[in-house]
JSON list of C-alpha atoms in Angstrom, two decimals:
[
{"chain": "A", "resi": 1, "resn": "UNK", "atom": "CA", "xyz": [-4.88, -9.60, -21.48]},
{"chain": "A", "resi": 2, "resn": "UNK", "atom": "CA", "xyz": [-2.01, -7.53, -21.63]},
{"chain": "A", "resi": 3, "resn": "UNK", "atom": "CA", "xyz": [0.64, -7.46, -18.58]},
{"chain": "A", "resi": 4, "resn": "UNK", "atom": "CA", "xyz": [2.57, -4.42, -18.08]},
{"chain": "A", "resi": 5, "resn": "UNK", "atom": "CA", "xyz": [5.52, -5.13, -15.53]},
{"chain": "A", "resi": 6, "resn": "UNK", "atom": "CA", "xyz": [7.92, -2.52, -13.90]},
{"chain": "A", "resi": 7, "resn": "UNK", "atom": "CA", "xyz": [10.94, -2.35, -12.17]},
{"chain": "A", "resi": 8, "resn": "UNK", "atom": "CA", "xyz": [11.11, -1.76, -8.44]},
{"chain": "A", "resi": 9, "resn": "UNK", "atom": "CA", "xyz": [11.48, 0.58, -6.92]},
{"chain": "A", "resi": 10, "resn": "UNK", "atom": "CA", "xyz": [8.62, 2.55, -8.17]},
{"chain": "A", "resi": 11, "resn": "UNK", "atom": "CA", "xyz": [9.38, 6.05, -8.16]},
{"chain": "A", "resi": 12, "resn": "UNK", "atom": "CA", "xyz": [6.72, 8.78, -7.35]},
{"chain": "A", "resi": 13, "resn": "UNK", "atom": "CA", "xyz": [5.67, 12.05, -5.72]},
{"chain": "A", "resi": 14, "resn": "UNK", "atom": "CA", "xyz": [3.21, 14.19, -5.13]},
{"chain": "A", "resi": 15, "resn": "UNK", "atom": "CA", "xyz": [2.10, 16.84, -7.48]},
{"chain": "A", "resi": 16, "resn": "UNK", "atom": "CA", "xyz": [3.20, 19.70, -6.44]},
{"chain": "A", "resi": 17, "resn": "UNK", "atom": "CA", "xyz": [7.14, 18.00, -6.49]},
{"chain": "A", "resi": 18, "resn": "UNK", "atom": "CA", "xyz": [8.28, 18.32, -2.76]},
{"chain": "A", "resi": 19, "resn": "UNK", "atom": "CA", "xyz": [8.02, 14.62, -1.64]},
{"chain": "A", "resi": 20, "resn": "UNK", "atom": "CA", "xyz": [9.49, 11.93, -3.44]},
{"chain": "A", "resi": 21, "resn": "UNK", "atom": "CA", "xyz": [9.18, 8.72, -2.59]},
{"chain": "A", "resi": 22, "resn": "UNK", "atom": "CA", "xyz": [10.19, 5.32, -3.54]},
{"chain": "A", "resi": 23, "resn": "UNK", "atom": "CA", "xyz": [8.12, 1.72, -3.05]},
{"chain": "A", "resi": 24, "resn": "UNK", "atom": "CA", "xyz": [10.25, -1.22, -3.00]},
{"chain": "A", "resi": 25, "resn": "UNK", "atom": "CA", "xyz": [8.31, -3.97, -2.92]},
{"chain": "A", "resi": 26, "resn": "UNK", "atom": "CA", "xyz": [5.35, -5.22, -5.21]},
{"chain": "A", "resi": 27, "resn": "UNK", "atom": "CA", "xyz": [2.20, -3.59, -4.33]},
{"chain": "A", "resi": 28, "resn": "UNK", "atom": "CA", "xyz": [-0.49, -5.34, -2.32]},
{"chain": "A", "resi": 29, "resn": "UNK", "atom": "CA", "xyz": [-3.15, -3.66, -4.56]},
{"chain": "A", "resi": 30, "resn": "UNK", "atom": "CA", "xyz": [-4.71, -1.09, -6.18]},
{"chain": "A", "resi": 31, "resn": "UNK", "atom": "CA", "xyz": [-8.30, 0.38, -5.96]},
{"chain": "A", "resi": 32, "resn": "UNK", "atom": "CA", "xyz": [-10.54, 3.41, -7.19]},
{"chain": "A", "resi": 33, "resn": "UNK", "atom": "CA", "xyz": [-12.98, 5.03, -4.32]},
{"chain": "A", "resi": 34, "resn": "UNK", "atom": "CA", "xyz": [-16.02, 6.94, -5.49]},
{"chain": "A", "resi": 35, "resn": "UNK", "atom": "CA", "xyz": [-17.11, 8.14, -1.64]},
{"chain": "A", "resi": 36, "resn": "UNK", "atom": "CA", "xyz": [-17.57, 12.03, -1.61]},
{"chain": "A", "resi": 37, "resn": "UNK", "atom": "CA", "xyz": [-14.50, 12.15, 0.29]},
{"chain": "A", "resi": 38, "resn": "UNK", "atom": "CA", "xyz": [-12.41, 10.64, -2.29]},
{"chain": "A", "resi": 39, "resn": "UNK", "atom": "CA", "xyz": [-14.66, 12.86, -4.89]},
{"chain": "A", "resi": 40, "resn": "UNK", "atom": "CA", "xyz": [-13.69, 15.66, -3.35]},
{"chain": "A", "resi": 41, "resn": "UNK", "atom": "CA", "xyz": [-9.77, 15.26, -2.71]},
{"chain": "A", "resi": 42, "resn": "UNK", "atom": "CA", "xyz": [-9.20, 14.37, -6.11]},
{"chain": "A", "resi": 43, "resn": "UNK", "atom": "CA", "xyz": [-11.42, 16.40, -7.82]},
{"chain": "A", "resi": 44, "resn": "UNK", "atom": "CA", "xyz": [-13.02, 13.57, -10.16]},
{"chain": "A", "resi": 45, "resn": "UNK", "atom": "CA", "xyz": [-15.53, 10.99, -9.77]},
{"chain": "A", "resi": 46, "resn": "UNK", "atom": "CA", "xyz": [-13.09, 8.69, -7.54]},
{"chain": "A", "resi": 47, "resn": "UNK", "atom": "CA", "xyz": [-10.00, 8.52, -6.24]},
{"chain": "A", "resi": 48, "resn": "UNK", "atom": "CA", "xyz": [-7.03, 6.11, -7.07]},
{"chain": "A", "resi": 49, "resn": "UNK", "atom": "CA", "xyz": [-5.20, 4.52, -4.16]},
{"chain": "A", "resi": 50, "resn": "UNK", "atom": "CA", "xyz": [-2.50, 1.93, -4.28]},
{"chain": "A", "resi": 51, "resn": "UNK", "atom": "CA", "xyz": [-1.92, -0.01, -0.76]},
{"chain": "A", "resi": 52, "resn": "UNK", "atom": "CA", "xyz": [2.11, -0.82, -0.10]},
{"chain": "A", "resi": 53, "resn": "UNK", "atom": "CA", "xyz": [3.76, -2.44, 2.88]},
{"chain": "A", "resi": 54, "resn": "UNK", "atom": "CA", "xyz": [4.91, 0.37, 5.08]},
{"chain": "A", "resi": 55, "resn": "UNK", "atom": "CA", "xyz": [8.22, -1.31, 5.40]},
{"chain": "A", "resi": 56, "resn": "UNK", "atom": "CA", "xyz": [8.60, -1.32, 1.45]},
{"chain": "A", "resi": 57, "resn": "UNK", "atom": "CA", "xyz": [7.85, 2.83, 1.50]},
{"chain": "A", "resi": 58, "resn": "UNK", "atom": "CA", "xyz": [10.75, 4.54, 1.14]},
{"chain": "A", "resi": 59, "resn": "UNK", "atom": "CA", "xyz": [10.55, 8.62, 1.93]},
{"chain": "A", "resi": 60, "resn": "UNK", "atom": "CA", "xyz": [11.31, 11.18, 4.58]},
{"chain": "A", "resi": 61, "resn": "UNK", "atom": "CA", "xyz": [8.48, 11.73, 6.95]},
{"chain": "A", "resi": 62, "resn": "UNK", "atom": "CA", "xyz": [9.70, 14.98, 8.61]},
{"chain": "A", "resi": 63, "resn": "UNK", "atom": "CA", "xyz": [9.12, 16.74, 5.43]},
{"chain": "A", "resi": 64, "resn": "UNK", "atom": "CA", "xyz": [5.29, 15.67, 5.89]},
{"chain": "A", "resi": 65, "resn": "UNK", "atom": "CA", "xyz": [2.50, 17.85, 7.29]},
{"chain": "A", "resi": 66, "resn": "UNK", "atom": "CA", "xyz": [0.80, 15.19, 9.17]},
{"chain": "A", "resi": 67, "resn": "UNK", "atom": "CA", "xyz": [-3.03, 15.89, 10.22]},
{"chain": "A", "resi": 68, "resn": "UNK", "atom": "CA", "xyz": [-5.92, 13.26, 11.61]},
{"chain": "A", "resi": 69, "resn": "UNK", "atom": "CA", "xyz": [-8.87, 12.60, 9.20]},
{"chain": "A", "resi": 70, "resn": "UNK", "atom": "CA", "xyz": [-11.92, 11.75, 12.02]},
{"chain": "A", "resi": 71, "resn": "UNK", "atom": "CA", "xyz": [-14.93, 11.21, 9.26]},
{"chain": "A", "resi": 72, "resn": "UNK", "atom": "CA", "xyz": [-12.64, 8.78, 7.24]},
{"chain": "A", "resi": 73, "resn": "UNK", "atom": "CA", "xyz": [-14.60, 5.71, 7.32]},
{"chain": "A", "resi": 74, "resn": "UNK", "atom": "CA", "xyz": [-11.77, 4.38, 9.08]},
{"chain": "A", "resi": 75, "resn": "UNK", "atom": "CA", "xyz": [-9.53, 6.58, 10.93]},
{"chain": "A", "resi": 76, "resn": "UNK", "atom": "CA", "xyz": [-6.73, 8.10, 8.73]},
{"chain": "A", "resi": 77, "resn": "UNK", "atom": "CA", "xyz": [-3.58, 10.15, 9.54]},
{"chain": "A", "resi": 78, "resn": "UNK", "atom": "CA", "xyz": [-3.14, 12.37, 6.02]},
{"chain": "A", "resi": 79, "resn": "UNK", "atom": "CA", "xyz": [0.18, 13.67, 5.05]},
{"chain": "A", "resi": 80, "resn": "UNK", "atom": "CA", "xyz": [1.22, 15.79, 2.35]},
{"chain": "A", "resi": 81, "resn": "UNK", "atom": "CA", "xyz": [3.88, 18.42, 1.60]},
{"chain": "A", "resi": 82, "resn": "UNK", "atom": "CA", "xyz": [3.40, 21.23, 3.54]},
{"chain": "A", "resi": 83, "resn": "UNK", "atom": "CA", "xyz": [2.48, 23.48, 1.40]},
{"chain": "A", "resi": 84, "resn": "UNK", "atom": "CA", "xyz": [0.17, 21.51, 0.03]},
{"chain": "A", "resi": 85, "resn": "UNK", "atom": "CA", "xyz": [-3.50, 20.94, 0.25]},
{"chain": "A", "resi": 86, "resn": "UNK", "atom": "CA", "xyz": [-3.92, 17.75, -0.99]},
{"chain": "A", "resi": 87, "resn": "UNK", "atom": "CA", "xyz": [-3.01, 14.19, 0.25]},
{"chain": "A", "resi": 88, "resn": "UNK", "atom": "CA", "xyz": [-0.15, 12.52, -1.18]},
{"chain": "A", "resi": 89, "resn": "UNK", "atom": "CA", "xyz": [-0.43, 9.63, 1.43]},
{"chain": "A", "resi": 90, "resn": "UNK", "atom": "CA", "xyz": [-2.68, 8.00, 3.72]},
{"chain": "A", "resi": 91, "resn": "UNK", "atom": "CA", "xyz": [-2.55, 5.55, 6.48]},
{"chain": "A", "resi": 92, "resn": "UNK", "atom": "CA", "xyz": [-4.85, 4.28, 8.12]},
{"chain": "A", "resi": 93, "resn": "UNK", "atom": "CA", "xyz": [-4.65, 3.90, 12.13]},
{"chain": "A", "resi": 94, "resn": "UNK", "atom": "CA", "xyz": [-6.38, 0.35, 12.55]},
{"chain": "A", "resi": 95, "resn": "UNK", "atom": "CA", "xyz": [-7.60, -1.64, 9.62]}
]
């Protein structure tokens, strides 16, 4: 198996360039979602998610549109630039 390593922090943003963001801790994991919600926000057959500490996210929040996602499986607050319509970060409200 090949490892690929990389040096924190990760450095990332969403597509559309407005947020940046920085993650400076290892991640806890990563997944792919095939629900229709995921479908649909990411155009493809799944989405790709990668769950971090909050404490080891590094970006600035008030330059977030912030909106609740109520038929999330679990309850979700969605952010993204605001001029955006996709997500660029989700967390959820009770796990």
């Amino acid at each position: 198996m090949i490892e690929h390593r990389k040096t924190l922090p990760l450095l990332g943003g969403c597509q559309c360039g407005l947020v940046r963001y920085a993650v400076g801790g290892a991640p806890l994991t990563m997944y792919c979602c095939h629900c229709k919600e995921c479908q649909a926000q990411s155009s493809s057959a799944f989405g790709i998610s990668m769950l971090v500490h909050h404490t080891n996210l590094d970006l600035d929040w008030s330059a977030l549109k912030i909106w609740s996602r109520p038929t999330a499986v679990r309850c979700s607050t969605v952010t993204c630039a605001p001029t955006a319509a996709r997500a660029c970060f989700t967390r959820a409200d009770a796990i």
